[in-house]
Each structure stands twice: as C-alpha cells, then as structure tokens.
Short mmCIF file of C-alpha atoms in Angstrom, two decimals:
data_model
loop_
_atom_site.label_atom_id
_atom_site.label_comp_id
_atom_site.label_asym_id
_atom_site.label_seq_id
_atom_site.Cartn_x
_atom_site.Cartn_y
_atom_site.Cartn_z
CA UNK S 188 115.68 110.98 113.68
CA UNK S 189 117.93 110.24 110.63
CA UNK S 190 115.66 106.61 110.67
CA UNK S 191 112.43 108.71 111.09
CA UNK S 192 113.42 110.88 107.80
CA UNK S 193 114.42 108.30 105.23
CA UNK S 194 110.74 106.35 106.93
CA UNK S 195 108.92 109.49 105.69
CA UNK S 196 110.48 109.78 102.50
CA UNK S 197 110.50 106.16 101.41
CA UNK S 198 106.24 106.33 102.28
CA UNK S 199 105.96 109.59 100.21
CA UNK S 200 107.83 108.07 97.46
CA UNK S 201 105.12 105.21 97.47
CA UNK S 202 102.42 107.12 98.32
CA UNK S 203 102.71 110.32 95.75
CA UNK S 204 100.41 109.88 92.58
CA UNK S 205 102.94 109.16 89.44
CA UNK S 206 102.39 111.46 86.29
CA UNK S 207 99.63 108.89 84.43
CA UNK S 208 98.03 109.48 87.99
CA UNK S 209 97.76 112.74 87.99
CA UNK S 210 96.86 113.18 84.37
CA UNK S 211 94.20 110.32 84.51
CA UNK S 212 90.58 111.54 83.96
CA UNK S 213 87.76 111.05 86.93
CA UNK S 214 85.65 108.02 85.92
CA UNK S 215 82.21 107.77 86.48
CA UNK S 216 80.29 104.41 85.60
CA UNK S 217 76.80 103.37 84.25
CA UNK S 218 74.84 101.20 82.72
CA UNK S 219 72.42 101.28 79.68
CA UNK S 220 69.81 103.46 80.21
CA UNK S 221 71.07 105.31 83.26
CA UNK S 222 72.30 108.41 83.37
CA UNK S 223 75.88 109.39 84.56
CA UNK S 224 77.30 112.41 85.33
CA UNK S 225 80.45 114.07 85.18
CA UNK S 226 81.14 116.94 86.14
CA UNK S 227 80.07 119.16 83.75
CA UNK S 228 78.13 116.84 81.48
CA UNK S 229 75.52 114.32 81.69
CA UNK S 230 74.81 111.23 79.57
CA UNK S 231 72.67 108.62 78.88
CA UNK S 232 73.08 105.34 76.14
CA UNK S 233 69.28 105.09 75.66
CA UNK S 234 69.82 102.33 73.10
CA UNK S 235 72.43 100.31 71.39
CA UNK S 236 72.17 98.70 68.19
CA UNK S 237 74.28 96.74 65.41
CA UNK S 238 73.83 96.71 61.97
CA UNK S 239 75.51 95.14 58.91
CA UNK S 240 75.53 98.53 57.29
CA UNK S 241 74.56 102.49 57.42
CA UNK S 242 72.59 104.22 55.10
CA UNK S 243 72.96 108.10 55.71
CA UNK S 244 70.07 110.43 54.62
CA UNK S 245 71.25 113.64 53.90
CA UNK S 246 67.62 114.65 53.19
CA UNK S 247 67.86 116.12 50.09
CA UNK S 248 66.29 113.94 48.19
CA UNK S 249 69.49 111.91 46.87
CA UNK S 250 69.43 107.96 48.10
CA UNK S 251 71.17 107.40 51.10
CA UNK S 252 74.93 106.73 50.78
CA UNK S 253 75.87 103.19 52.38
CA UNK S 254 78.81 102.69 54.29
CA UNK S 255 79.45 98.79 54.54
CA UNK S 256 81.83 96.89 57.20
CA UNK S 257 84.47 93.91 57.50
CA UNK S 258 82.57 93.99 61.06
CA UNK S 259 79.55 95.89 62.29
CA UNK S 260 78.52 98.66 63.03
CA UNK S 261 77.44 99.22 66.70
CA UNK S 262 75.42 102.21 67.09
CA UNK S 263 74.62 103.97 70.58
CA UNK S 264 71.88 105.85 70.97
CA UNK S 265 73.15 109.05 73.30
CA UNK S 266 71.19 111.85 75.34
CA UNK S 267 74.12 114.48 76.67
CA UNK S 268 73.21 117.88 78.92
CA UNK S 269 75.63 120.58 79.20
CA UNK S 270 76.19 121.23 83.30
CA UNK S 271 78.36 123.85 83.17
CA UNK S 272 79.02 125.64 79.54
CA UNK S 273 78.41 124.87 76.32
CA UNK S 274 79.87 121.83 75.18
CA UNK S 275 80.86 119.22 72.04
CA UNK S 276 80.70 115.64 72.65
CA UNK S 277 83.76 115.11 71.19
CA UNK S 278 85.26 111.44 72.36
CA UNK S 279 83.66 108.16 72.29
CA UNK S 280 85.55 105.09 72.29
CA UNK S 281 84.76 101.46 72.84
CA UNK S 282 86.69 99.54 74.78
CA UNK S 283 87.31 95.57 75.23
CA UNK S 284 87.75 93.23 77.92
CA UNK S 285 90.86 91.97 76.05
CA UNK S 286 92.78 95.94 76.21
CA UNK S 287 91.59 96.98 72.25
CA UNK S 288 89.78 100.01 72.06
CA UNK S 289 87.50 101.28 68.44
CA UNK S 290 87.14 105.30 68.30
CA UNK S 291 84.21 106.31 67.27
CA UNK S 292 84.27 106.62 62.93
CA UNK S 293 83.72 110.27 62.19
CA UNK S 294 85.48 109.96 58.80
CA UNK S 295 82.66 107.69 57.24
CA UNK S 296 80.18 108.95 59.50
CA UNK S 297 80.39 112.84 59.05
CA UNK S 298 79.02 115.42 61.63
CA UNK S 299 75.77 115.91 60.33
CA UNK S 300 74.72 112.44 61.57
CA UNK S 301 76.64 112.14 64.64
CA UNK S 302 76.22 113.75 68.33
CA UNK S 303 79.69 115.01 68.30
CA UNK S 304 79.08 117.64 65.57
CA UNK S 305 76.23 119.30 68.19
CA UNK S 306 77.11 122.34 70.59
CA UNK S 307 75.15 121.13 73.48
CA UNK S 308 74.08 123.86 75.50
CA UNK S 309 73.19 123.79 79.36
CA UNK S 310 69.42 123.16 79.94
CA UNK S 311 69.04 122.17 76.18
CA UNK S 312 69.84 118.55 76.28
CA UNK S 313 70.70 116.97 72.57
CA UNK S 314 69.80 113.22 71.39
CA UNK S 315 71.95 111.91 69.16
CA UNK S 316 74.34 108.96 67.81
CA UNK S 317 77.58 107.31 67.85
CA UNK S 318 79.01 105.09 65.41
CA UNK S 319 81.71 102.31 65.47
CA UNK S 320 82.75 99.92 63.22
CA UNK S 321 84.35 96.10 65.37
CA UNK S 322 84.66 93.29 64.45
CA UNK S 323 81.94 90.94 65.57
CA UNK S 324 84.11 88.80 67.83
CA UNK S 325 84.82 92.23 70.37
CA UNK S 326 81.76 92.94 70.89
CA UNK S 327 80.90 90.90 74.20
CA UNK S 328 81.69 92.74 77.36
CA UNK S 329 82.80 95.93 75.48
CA UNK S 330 82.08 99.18 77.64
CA UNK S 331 81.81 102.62 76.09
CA UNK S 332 83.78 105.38 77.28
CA UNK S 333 83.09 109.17 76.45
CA UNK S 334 83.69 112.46 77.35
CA UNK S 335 83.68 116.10 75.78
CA UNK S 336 87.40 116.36 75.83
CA UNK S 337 88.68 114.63 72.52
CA UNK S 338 92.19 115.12 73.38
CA UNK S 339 92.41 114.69 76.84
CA UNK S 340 94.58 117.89 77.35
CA UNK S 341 93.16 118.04 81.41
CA UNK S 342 92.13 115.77 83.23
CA UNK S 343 88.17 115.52 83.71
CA UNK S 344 85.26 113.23 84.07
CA UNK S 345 85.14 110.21 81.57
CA UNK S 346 81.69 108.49 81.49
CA UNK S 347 82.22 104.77 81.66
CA UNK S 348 79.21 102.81 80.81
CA UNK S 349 78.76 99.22 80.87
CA UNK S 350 76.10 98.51 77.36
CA UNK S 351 75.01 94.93 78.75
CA UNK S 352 76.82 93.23 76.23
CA UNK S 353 77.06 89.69 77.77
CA UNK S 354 77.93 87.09 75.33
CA UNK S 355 74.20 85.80 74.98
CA UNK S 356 73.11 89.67 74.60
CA UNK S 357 75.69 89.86 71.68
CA UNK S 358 74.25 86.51 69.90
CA UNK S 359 70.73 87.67 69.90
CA UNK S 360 71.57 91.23 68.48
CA UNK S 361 73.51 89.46 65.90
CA UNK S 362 71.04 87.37 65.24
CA UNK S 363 68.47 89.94 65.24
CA UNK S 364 70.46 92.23 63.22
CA UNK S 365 69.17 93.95 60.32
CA UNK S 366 70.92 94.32 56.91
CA UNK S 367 71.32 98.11 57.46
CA UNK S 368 70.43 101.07 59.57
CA UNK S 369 69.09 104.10 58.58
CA UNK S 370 70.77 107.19 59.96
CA UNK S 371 68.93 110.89 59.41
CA UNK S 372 71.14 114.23 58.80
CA UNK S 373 69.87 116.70 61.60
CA UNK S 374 69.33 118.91 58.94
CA UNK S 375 67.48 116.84 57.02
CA UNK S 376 64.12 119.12 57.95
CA UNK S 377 65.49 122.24 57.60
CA UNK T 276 126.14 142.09 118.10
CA UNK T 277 126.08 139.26 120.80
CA UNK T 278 125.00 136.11 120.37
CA UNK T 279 121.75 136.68 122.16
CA UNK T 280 120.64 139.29 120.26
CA UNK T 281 121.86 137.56 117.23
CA UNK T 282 119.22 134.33 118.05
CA UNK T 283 116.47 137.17 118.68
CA UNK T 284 116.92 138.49 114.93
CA UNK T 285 116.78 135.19 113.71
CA UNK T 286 113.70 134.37 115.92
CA UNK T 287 112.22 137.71 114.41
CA UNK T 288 112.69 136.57 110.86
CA UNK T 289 111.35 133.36 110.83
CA UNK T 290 108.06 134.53 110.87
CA UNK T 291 108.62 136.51 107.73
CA UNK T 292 110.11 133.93 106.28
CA UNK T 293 107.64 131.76 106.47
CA UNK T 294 104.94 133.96 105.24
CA UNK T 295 107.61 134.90 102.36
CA UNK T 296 107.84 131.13 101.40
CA UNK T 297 103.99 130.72 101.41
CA UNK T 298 102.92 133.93 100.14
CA UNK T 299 105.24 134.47 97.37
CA UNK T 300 104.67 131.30 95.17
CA UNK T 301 100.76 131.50 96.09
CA UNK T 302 100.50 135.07 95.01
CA UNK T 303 102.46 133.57 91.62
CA UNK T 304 99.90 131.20 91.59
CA UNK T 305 96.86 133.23 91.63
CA UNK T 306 98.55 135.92 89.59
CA UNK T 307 99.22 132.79 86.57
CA UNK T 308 95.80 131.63 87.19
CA UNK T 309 93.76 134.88 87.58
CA UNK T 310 95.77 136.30 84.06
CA UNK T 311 94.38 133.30 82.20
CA UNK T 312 90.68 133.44 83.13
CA UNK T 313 87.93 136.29 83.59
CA UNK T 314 87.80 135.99 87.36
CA UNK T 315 86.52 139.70 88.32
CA UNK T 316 83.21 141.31 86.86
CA UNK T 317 82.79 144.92 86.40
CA UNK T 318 78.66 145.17 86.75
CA UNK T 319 77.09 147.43 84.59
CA UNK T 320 73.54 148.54 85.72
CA UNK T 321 70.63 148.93 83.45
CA UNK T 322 70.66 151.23 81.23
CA UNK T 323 74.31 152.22 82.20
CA UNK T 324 77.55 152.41 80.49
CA UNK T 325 80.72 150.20 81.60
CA UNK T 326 84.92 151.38 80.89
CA UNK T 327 86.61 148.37 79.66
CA UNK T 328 89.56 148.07 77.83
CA UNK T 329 89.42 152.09 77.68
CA UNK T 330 86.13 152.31 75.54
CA UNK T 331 82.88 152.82 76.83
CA UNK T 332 80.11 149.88 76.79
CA UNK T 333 76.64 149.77 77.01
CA UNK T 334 74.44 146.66 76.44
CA UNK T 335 71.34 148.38 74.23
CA UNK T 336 68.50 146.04 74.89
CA UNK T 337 67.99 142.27 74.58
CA UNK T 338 65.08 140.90 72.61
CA UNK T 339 63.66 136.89 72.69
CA UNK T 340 62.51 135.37 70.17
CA UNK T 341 60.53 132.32 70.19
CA UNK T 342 60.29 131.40 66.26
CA UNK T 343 63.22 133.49 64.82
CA UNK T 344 63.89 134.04 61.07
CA UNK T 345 67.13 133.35 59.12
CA UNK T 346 68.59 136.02 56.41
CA UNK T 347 66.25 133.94 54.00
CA UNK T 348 63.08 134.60 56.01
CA UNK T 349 62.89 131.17 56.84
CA UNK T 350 61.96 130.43 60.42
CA UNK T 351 64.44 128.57 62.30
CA UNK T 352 63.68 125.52 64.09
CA UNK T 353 65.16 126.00 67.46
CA UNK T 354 65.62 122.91 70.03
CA UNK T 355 62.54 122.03 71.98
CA UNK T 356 61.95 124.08 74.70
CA UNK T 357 64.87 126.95 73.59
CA UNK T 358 64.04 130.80 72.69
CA UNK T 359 66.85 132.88 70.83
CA UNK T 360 68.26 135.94 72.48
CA UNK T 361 69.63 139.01 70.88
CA UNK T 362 71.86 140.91 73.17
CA UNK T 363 72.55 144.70 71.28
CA UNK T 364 75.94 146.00 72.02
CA UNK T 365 77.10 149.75 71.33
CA UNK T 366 80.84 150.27 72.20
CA UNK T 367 82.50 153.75 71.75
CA UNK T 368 86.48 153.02 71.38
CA UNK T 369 88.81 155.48 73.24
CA UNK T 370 92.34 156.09 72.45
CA UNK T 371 93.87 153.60 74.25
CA UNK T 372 91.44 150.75 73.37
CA UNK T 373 93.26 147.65 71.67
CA UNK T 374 91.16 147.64 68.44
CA UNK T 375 92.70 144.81 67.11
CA UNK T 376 91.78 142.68 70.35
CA UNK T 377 88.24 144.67 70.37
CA UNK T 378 87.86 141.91 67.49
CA UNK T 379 88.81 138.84 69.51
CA UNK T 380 85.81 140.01 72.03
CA UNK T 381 83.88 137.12 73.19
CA UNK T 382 79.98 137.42 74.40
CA UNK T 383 78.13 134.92 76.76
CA UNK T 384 75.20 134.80 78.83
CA UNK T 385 75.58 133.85 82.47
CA UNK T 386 72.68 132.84 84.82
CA UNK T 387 72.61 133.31 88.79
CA UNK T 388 73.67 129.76 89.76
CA UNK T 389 76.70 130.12 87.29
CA UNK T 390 75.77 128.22 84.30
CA UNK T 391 77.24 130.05 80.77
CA UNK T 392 75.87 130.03 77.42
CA UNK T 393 78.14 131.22 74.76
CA UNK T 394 77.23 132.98 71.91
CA UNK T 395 76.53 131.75 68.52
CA UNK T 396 78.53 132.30 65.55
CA UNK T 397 78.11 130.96 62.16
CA UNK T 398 75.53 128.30 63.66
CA UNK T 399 72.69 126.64 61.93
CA UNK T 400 70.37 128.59 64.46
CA UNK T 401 72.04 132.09 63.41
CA UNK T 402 69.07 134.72 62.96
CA UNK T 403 68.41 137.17 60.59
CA UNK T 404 70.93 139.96 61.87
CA UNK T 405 71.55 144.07 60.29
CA UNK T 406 74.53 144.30 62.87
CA UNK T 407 77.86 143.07 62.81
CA UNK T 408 78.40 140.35 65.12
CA UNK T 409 81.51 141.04 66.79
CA UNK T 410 82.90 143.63 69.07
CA UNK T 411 84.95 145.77 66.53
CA UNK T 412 85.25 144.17 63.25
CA UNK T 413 83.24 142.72 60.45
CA UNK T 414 83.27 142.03 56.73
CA UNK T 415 80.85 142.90 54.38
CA UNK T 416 77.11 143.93 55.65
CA UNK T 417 74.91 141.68 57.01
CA UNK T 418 72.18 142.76 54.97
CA UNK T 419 74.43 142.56 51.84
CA UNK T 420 75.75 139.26 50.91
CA UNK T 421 77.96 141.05 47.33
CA UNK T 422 79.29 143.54 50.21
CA UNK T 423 82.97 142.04 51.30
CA UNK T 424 83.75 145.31 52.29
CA UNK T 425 86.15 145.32 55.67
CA UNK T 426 84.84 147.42 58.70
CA UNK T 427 86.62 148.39 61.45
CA UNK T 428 85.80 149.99 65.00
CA UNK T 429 87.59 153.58 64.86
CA UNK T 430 88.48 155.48 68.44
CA UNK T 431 85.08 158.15 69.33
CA UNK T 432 83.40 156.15 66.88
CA UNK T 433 80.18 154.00 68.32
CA UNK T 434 80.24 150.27 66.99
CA UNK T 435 77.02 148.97 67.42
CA UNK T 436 77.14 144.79 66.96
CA UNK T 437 74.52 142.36 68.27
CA UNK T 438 75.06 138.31 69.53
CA UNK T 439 72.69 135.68 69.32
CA UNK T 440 72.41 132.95 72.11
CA UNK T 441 70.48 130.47 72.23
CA UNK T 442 69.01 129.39 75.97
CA UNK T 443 66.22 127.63 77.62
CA UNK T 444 63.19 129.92 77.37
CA UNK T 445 63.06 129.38 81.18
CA UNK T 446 66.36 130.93 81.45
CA UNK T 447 66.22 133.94 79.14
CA UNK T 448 64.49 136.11 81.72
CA UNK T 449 67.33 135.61 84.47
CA UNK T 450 70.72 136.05 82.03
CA UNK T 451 72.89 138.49 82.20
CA UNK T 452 75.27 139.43 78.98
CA UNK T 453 78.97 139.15 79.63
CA UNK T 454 81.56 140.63 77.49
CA UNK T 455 85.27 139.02 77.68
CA UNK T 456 88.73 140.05 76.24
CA UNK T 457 91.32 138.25 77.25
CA UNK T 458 94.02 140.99 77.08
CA UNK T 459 92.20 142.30 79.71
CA UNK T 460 91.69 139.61 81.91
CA UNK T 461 90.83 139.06 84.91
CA UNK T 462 88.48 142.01 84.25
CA UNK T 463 85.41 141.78 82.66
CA UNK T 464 81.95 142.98 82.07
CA UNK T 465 78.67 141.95 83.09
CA UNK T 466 75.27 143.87 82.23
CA UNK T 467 72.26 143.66 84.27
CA UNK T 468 69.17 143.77 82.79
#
C-alpha cells in the first residue's frame, strides 16, 4: 500500500503542469495569408514587407517624417476581428530560430500608424500594420507572434504565424526592397 | 456511548464532511469569482424602469445613426459596414445610491449569442452629444466647450446621460444596453428594447 502511495505521488509529481505551464498562453499557428484564431480574436498577415526606411504621413500636409534603420524594417500587413469584446491588438513580437525575439517599435512608430492603437470591435474587423526594426541577418525563418494581451497577465491564445521567410524568400525581398515605405496616419482623411 | 454507536456517529458524519470539504471552498470559489464579474442580469422591459444600486433606471430610447456628426458638424467616417448607436439613459439617485461609484458606471451593448460592444469614450468616432456621458458625473456642458463647470448626480434628482457605441449595422437592431457597477456586482442591468 505504502509502495502504491509513494508510486502515485512520484507520477503526480511528474505529471502536474509546473508554474511556466500553467501560466503559458494557448498557441495557435498559421501561415501567411491564413487566418488563425484564438479564442477571442482572429488574425490574418495579409502581407509582409521590408523596407530600408518609413516615411509616416500624418496627412496634414507636412512631409512625411523618416525613420531610418541599422537593419530593416519588416512590416506585416494585419487584418484582426474582435470574437468576443472589444479589443486592442496590443503585442506583436518577432521571433527567431536562434531564441532572439524584436517587439514591435511603437516608440518610432506612434499609434496613429499602427494596428495596436485601434479598438477593434466584434463584427467590425480593422486592417492595419506592424512595424519592426532586425537586423537583416534574423530575418530567415523568423515567425510572428501576437496577441491582444501586451502583458501577458492571463494566460490566453497567442497567434503564432509562420511569414514564409525561407532563406531564398528573405534574399529576394532584400533584393527587391525599396528605399522606403510609405506608411498613412488613419486619420489622415479625417 | 459504546463503541458501536460511536462508529455509527462517525459513519453519520462522513457524509457531511465530505460535502463540507467540497462545498465550502467551491462556494469560496464562486463567491471570489461571482464578486469580480457581472454574472446576474436584472432585465428591464421596454419602456420600464430597473432598481440598481438603490436608484431607479430607465433606458430612454436608442437612436442609429448611419452618417453621424461630430460637435463640429463634421460627419464622421465610421468603419465600413458600422452604424453608431445612442443609448439615452435617465437615472433618478435614491438615498442610498453610491454617487461617487454612479460615476465609475460602465455601458455596453450585448447581442443574443453573447458578443459585447463597449461604449465609446473620448474616441475619434464620438458624436455630437447635449448629454453627459456618464452615469452621474460630468464636467463642463457638452454643448459648451468654455463651461468646466463640475456636475454631479444629486439623490431624487433625474440624471439624464447618453453612450455612444459603435456596432455592425447588422447588429444594432438585436442589442440590448447593459449598465455595470462594479460595487454592485454580480448584479447588473440589462434593457430590452
């Protein structure tokens, strides 16, 4: 019986989920252009691009300010629906084969370009963009991750979606990449 | 007491025990969980008034607008496919109403299959508005931008305030207007239509 007891308790103590476990966010994965869900959001990366530099348009008739880069800039293209509640699309990082991760740059980038600065309601899905700055040599096999919940304060669905950036996908859209990119405030029409 | 009848107690109390050990900490549990989240409406039928918080609520009339106008006139350029909707509010504070939560209210929509829209304050698609926006407090008057004056709901006194969502124009004719104060939680209101 004794044997049984200490059997059972040396399996649970294998067996039970450790803290990182238990506070470790549901991953979903997808590729460019499909759509993934979590569980209260949805999102596509309709298109990724690079660029040597942004130009933001605040669409007041000023030139665009630039914001250059030791690397480039990857943009990603998003479309996000609300499932549940309204919600901000608040965490987007990129992550490496080789462990780094880039957060997506909402100091040089401010809100008025980005998707994060949206409240995306349900039924009212929102286009928008992402911005990092990496260096050129990260960029092949990198994997986006994002979810609504910048902080991570419970655990919840984390969209992880593979961009297609083999090493021969990188070369040609560094090739192919133009000096800068042209980025439009949302309130540019207002 | 002999030892047979001393087994039969014991026999007697396991049971309660049991249910004890289960039911206690799961009662905590709900109680903790339940205090933290609006779990049970109060429905409120047309035209009808609702006791919350000890005042008296009544949801006025909702109106949806297609191409609404900002304090400027200017039309507003909702997202494709979205309507606004103004939900009208008039609450009558009684003497035990918390007025200083009354201004911590929060409004939402919510549509049969459960999906919420909150409502919108300070946003770039805020319409032109003569009513406060908030359950029991504003500052200045919306139709007065020199006005910083500080208003306050008073007990017998109707507050009238309005909030502006922002849904799917599909959706507008199947929300219903929630009102939330946490204090009061896990009660609150909903208001058919």
């Amino acid at each position: 019986m004794v044997a049984l007891a200490l059997a059972a308790m040396l399996w649970m103590a294998r067996h039970t989920a450790s803290y990182d476990d238990n506070r470790a966010p549901f991953t979903v994965h997808g590729t460019l252009g499909e759509t993934v869900r979590g569980r209260d959001f949805a999102v596509t990366v309709e298109k990724v691009e690079l660029a040597r530099a942004l130009r933001l348009d605040a669409g007041d008739g000023d030139p665009p300010r630039r914001r250059d880069t030791y690397g480039v800039w990857l943009v990603a293209h998003l479309r996000v629906e609300a499932l549940q509640q309204p919600l901000r699309f608040q965490r987007a990082e990129l992550h490496t084969p080789d462990g780094y991760y880039y957060e997506a740059d909402d100091r040089r980038v401010d809100m008025d370009y980005r998707l994060g600065g949206v409240e995306i309601v349900p039924g009212l899905p929102q286009r928008g963009v992402v911005a990092f700055e990496i260096p050129r040599d990260k960029l092949a096999g990198t994997v986006l991750e994002a979810s609504p919940d910048r902080y991570r304060i419970a655990p919840d669905s984390v969209a992880v979606i593979d961009l297609g950036l083999t090493r021969d996908r990188v070369d040609g859209l560094l090739r192919d990449m133009p000096e800068s990119l042209l980025l439009v405030s949302r309130y540019a029409s207002r | 007491m002999t030892a047979s009848r001393r087994r039969l107690l014991c026999l007697l109390a396991l049971p309660v025990l049991a249910v004890l050990a289960l039911g206690w900490p799961t009662w905590q549990a709900w109680s903790h969980y339940a205090g933290l989240r609006p779990v049970f409406a109060t429905i409120v039928p047309p035209g009808a008034e609702g006791e919350y918080d000890g005042a008296r609520w009544r949801l006025l009339e909702t109106v949806v607008e297609r191409a609404p106008s900002d304090h400027l006139g200017r039309r507003i350029e909702l997202p494709e496919g979205a309507v606004s909707l103004l939900a009208r509010f008039k609450v009558v504070p009684g003497p035990t109403t918390d007025l200083e939560a009354l201004r911590l209210c929060e409004g939402r929509l919510r549509d049969p299959s459960g999906l919420i829209w909150t409502a919108n304050r300070l946003s770039a698609f805020q319409p032109a508005s003569k009513l406060p926006d908030n359950c029991g407090w504003s500052l200045g008057d919306p139709q007065n931008w020199m006005d910083m004056t500080e208003r306050k709901a008073t007990p017998g006194e109707p507050w009238t305030f309005e909030l502006n969502f922002v849904v799917p124009a599909d959706a507008a004719g199947r929300v219903e207007p929630e009102l939330l104060l946490r204090e009061q939680y896990p009660d609150y209101l909903r208001f058919r239509r």
